[in-house]
Coordinates of C-alpha atoms and ligand atoms in Angstrom, one line a residue:
X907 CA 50.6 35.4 78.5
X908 CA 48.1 37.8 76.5
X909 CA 44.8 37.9 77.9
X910 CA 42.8 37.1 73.9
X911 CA 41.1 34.1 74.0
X912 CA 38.9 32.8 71.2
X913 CA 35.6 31.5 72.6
X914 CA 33.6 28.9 70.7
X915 CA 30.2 28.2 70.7
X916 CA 29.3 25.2 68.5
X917 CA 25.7 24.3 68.2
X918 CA 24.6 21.5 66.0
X919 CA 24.5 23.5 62.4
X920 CA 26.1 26.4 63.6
X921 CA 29.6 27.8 65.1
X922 CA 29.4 31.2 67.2
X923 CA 32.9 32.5 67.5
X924 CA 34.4 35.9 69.4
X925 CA 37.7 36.9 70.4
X926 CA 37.6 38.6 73.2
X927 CA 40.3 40.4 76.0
X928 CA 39.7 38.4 79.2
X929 CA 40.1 41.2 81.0
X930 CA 38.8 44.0 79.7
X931 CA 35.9 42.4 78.4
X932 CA 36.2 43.8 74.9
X933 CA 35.8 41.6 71.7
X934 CA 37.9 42.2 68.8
X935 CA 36.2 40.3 66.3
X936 CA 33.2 38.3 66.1
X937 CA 31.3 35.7 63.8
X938 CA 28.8 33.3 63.2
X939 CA 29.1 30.5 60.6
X940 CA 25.1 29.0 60.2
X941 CA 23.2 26.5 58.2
X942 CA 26.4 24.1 58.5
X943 CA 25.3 20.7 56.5
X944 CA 23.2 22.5 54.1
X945 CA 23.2 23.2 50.5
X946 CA 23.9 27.0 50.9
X947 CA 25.6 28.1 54.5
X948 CA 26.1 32.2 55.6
X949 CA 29.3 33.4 57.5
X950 CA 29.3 36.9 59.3
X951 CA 32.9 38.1 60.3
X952 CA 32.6 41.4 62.4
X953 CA 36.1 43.1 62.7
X954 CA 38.5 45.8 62.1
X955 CA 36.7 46.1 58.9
X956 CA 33.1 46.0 59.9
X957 CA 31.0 43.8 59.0
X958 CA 31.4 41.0 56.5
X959 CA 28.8 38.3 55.1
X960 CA 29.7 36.0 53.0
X961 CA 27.2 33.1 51.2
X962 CA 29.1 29.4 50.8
X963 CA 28.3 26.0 51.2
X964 CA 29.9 24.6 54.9
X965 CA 30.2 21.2 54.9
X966 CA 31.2 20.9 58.6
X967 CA 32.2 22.2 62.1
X968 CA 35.9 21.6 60.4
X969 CA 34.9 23.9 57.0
X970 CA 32.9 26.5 59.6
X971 CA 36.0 27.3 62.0
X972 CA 38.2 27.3 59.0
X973 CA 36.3 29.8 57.4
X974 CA 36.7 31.9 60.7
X975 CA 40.4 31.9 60.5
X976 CA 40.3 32.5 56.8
X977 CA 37.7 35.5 58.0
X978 CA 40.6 36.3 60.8
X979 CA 43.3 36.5 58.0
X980 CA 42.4 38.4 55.3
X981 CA 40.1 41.1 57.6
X982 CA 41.6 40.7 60.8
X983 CA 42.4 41.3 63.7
X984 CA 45.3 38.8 63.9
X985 CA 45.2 35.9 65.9
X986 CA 48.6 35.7 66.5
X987 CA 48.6 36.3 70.3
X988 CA 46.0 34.5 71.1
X989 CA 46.4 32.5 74.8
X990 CA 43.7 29.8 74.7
X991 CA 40.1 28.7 72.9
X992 CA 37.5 29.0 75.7
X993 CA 34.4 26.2 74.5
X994 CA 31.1 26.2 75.3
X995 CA 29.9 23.2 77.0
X996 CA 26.1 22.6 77.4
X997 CA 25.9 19.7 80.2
X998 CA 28.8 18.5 82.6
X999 CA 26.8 16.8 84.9
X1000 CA 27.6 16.3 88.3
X1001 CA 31.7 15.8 87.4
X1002 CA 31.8 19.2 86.5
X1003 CA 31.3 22.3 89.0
X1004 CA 34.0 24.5 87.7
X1005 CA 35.6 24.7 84.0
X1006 CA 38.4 22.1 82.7
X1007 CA 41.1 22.0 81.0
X1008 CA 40.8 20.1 77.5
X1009 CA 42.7 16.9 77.1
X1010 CA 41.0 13.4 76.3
X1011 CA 39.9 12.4 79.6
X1012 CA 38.1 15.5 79.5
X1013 CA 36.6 14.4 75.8
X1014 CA 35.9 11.4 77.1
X1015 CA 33.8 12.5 80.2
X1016 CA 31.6 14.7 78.2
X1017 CA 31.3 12.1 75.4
X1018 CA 29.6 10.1 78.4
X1019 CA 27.4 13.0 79.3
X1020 CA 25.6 13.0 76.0
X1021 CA 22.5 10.7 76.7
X1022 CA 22.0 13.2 79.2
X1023 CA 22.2 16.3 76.5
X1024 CA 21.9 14.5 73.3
X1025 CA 20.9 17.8 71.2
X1026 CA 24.3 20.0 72.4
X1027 CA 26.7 18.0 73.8
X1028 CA 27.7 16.5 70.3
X1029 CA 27.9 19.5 68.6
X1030 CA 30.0 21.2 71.6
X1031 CA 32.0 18.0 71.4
X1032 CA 32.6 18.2 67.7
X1033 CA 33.5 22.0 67.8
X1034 CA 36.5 20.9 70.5
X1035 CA 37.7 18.3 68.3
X1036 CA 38.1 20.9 65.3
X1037 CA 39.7 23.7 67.4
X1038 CA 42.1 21.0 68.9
X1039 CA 43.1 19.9 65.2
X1040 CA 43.6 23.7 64.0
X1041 CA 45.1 24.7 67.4
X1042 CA 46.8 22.5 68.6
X1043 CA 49.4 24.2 70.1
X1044 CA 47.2 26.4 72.5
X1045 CA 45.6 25.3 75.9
X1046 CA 41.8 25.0 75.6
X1047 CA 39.1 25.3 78.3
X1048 CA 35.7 23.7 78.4
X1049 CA 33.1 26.1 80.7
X1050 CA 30.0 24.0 81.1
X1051 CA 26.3 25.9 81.6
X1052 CA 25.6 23.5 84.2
X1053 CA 28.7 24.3 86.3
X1054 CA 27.7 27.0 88.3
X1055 CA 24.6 25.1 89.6
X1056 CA 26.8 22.4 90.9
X1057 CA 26.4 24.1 94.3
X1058 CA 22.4 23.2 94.3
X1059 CA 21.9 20.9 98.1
X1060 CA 20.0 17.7 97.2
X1061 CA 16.8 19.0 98.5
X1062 CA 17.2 21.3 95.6
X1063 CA 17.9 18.7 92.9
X1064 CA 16.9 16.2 94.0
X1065 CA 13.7 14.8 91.9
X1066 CA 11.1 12.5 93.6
X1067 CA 11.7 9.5 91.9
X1068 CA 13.2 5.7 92.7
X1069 CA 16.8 5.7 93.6
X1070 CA 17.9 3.4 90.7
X1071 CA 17.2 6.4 88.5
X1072 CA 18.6 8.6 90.5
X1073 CA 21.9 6.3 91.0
X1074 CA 22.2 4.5 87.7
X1075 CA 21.1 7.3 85.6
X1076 CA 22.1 10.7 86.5
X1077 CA 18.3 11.5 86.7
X1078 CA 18.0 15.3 88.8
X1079 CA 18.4 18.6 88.4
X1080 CA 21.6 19.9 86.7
X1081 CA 20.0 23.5 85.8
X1082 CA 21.9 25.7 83.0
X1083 CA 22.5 29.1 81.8
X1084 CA 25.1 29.1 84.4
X1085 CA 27.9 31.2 82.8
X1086 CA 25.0 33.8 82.6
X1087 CA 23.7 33.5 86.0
X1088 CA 27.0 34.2 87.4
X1089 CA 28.6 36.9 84.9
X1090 CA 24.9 38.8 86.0
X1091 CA 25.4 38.3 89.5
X1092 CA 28.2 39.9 89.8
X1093 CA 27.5 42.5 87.7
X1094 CA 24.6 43.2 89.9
X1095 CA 26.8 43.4 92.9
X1096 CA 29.7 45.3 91.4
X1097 CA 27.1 48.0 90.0
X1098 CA 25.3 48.4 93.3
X1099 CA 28.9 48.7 94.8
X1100 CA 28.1 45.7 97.3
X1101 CA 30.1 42.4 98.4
X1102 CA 28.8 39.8 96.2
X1103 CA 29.1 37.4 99.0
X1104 CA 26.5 39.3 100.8
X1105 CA 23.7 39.1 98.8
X1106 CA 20.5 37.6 97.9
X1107 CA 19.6 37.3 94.2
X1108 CA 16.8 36.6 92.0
X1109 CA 18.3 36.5 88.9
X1110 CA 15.9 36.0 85.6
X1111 CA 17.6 35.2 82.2
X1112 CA 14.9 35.6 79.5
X1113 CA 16.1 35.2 76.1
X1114 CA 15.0 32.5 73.9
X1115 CA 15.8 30.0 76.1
X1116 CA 14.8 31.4 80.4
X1117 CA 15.7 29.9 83.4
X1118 CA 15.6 31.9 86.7
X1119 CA 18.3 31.4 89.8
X1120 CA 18.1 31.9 93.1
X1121 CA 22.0 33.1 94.1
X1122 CA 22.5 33.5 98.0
X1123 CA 26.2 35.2 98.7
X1124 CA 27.0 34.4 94.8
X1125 CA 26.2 30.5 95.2
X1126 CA 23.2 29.0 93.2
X1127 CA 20.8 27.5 95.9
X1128 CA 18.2 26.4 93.2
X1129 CA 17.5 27.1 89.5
X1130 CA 14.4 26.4 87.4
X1131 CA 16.2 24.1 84.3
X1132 CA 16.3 20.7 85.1
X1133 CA 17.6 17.6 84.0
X1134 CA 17.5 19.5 80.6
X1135 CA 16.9 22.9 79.3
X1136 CA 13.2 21.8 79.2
X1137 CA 12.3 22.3 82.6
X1138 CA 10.8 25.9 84.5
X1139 CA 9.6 29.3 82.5
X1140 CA 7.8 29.9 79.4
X1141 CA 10.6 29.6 76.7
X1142 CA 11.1 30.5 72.6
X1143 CA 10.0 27.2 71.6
X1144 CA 10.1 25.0 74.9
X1145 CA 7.2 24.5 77.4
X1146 CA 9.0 24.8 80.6
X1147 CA 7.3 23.3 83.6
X1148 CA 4.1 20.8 82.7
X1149 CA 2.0 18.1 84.5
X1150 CA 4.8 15.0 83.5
X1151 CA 1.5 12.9 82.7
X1152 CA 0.8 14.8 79.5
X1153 CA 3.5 12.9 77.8
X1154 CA 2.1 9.3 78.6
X1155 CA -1.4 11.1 77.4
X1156 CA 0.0 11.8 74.1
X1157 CA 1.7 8.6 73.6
X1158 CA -1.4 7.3 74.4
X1159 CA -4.0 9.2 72.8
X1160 CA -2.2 10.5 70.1
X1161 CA -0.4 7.6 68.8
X1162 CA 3.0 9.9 69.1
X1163 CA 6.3 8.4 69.6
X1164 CA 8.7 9.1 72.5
X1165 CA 10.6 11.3 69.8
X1166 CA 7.6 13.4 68.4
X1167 CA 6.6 14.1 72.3
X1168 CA 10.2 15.4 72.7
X1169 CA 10.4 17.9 69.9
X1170 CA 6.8 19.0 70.0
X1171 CA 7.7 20.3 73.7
X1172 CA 11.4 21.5 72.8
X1173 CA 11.2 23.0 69.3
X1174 CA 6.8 23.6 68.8
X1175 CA 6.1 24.8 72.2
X1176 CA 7.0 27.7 74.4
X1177 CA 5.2 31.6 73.1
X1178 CA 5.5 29.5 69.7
X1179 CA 2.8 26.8 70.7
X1180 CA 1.1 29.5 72.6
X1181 CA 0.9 32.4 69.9
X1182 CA 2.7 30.5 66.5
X1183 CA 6.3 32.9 67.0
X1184 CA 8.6 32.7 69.3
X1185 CA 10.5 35.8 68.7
X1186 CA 9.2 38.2 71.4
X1187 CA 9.0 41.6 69.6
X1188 CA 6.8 40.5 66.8
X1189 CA 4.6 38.6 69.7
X1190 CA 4.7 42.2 71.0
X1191 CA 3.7 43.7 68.2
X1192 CA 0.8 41.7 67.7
X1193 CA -0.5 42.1 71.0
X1194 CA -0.5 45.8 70.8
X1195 CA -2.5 45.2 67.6
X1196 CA -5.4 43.2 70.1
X1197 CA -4.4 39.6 69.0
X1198 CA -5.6 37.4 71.9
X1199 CA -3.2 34.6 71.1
X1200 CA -0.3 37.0 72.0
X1201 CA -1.9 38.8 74.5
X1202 CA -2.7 34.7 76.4
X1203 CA 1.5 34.2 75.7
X1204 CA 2.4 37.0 77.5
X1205 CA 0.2 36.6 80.1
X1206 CA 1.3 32.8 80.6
X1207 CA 5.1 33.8 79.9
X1208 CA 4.9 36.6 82.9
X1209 CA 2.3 34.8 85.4
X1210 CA 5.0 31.8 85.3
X1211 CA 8.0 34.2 85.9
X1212 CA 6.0 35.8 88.7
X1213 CA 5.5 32.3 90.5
X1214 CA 9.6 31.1 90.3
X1215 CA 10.1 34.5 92.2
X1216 CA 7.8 34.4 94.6
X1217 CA 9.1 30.6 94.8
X1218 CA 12.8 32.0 95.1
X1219 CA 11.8 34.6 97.6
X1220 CA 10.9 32.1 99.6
X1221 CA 14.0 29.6 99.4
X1222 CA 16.3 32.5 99.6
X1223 CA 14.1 34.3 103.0
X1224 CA 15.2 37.8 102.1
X1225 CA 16.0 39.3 98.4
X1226 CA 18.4 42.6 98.0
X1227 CA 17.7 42.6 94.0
X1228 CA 15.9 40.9 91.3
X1229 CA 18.0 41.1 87.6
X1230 CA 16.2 40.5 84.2
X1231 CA 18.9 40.0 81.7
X1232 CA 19.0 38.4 77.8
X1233 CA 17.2 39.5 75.2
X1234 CA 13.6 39.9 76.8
X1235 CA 14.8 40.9 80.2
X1236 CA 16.5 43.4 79.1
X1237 CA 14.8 44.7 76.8
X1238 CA 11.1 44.1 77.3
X1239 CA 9.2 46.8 80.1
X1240 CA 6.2 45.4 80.0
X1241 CA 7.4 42.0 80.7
X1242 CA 9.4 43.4 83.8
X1243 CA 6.2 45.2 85.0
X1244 CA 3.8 42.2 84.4
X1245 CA 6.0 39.8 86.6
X1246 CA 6.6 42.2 89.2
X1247 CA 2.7 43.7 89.9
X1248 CA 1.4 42.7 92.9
X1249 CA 4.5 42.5 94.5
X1250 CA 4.4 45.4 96.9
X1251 CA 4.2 43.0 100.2
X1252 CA 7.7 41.6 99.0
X1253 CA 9.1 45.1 98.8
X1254 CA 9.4 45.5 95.4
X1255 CA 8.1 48.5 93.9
X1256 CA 9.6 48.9 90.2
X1257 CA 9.7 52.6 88.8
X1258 CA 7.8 53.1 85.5
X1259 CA 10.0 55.5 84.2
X1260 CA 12.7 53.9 85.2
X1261 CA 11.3 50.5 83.6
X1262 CA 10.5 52.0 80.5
X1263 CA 14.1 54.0 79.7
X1264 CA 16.3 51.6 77.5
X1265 CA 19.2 51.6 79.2
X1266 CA 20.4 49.1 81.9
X1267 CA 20.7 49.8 85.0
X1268 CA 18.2 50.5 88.7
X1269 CA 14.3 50.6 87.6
X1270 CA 13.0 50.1 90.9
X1271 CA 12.0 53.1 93.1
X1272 CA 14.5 54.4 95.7
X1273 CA 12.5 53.0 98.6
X1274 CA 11.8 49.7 97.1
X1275 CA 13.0 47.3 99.7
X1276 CA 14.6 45.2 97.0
X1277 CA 16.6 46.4 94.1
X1278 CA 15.3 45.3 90.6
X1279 CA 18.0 45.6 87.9
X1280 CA 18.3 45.0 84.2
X1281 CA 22.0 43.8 83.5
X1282 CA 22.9 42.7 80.2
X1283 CA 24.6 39.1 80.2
X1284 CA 27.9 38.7 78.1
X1285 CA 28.8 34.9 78.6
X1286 CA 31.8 34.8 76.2
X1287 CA 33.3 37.3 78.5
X1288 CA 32.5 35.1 81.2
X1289 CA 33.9 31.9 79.1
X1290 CA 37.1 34.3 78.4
X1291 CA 37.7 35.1 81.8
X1292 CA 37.4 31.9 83.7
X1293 CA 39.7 30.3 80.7
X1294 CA 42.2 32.7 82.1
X1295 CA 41.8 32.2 85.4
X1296 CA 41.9 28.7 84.9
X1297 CA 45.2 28.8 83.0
X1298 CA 46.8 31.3 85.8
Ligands
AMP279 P1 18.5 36.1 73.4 O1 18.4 34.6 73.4 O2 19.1 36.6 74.7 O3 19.3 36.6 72.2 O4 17.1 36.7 73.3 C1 16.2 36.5 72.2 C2 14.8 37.0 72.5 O5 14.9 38.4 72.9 C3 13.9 37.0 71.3 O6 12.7 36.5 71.7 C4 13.8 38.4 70.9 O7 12.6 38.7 70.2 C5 13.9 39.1 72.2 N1 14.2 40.5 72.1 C6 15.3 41.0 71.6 N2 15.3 42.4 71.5 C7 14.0 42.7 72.0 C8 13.3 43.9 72.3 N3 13.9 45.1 72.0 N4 12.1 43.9 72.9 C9 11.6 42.7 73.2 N5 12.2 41.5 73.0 C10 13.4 41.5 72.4

């Protein structure tokens, strides 16, 4: 058995593809097939030959992955040894703590789990059926985001609510990001050279979507996603954490349907309702410019970041490190410094020079009680590897 798998990521008009070596990490190829459904799609292949972007009309998931293995063909690398297809799977619910292999039970389980994931599930769902039509010789592996967070006690996710709810309707915390929170953790503990199993973690994914974890000895003890992606920090274009009585005041006073409520607060909200763009390096630009509007989503995006880990500080009792990772965390200083001012009484004292160098790695102090680390995430190689070690 080789160690290539192909890891899918199908999202509702889109199909995120990379072949990766399970073991070492390293990805061969890979693609992203967008703007499936619409009149004019775009397909980037990046390979032995470079980088190649082609325009065409995808009519579906089906036309998207077949344009991959076209992509695979005629620029390479082959696909000939490849051991299994890894998927992405948004939501497994409480039936899923560790990744499964794909069969029709498994279909049928997380066809069942789409009311509770009714933008991703589907599209994760129709991206299995198409890789088990044009692969249907090879094992394939569903790792689910919410998996990792299975290990939450019900103190931890359980919300206050009536027990029919709860019972009949799956209605707690699932959290997410989960292939992320645990490819960082242990990157954390590898590069500090320490047992995994022996540390305390704050762990901070701030991309476009966030969600921080609290990790004791590897095992998530709380998270700040929810039910849905919807719940905890400041996000792209989702609110995170609000007083749940602002949807019944919208309803009411606004007129707004249960659907408008639900996509103002996952798709208009977030640094976009706060500052009208949710990609963090223009909203950094502006601020440097003066413009209040960025300078208030910033300071909203980092006070709420600085509450969830003085939360998690306090749920875990001691810390040894605190890792930003994704897009912002790794990337953004002054986001690292705003969260972490004030913070001296915890023992962490973060390094400006450190903090402001671009590469990963230690930017608190030597004497800062706990370690603050950026780690970059890599969840196909995550995906890759626990499709292996699944098969094995
Ligand atoms: P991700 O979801 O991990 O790809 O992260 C996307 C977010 O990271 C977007 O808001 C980007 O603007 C932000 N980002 C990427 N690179 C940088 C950078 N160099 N500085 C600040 N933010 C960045």
């Amino acid at each position: 058995m080789s160690d290539n798998v192909l890891v899918i990521n199908a999202g509702s008009s889109s199909l995120k593809y990379s072949l990766i070596d399970a073991v070492s990490g390293e990805a061969a190829a890979a693609g992203l097939v967008e703007r499936i459904g619409e009149p004019e799609g775009h397909h980037l292949h990046r390979g032995p030959d470079g980088e190649i972007s082609i325009s065409l009309k995808v009519a579906s998931h089906e036309d998207a992955l077949r344009a991959a293995l076209d992509a695979f063909e005629q620029h390479g690398p082959s696909l000939d040894d490849l051991t299994a297809v890894g998927h992405r799977v948004v939501h497994g619910g409480s039936r899923f703590g560790d990744p499964a292999l794909i069969d029709d039970d498994l279909v049928a389980a997380v066809t069942e789990l789409v009311p509770l994931a009714p933008l991703h599930n589907p599209a994760n769902l129709e991206g299995i059926r198409v890789a088990r039509r044009l692969f249907p010789d090879l094992p394939q592996v569903a790792v689910f985001d919410t998996a990792f967070h299975q290990t939450l006690e019900p103190a931890a996710y359980t919300y206050a609510v009536p027990l029919a709810w709860r019972d009949d309707h799956g209605i707690r915390r699932y959290g997410f990001h989960g292939t992320s929170h645990a490819f960082v953790s242990a990157e954390a503990a590898r590069f500090l050279g320490r047992d995994l199993a022996e540390m305390n973690m704050i762990v901070l994914h701030l991309g476009n979507g966030c969600s921080a974890a609290a990790i004791r000895g590897g095992v998530s003890v709380d998270t700040s996603m929810g039910m849905t992606p919807l719940e905890g920090l400041v996000m792209g274009t989702r609110s995170g954490d609000l007083d749940p009585a602002i949807h019944a005041h919208l309803v009411r006073e606004l007129g707004w349907t249960v659907e408008e409520v639900d996509r103002a607060l996952n798709s208009a909200s977030g640094l976009k309702g706060l500052a009208g763009a949710n990609d963090f390096r223009e909203l950094s630009t502006r601020m440097e410019a003066g413009d209040p509007a960025a300078q208030l989503a910033f300071d909203v995006y980092c006070h709420r970041i600085k509450k969830y880990i003085g939360a998690y500080y306090a749920v875990l009792g001691t810390v040894d490190a605190i890792v930003f990772t994704a897009g912002v965390g790794q990337h953004s200083a002054p986001v690292r410094a705003a969260s972490l001012t004030g913070l001296d009484r915890l023992g962490i004292q973060l390094d400006p020079a450190r903090n402001n160098a671009t590469t990963p790695g230690t930017v608190s102090t030597d004497d800062s009680a706990v370690t603050v680390l950026v780690i970059p995430t890599n969840e196909e190689w995550q995906i890759a590897r626990e499709t292996t070690t699944l098969l094995r």
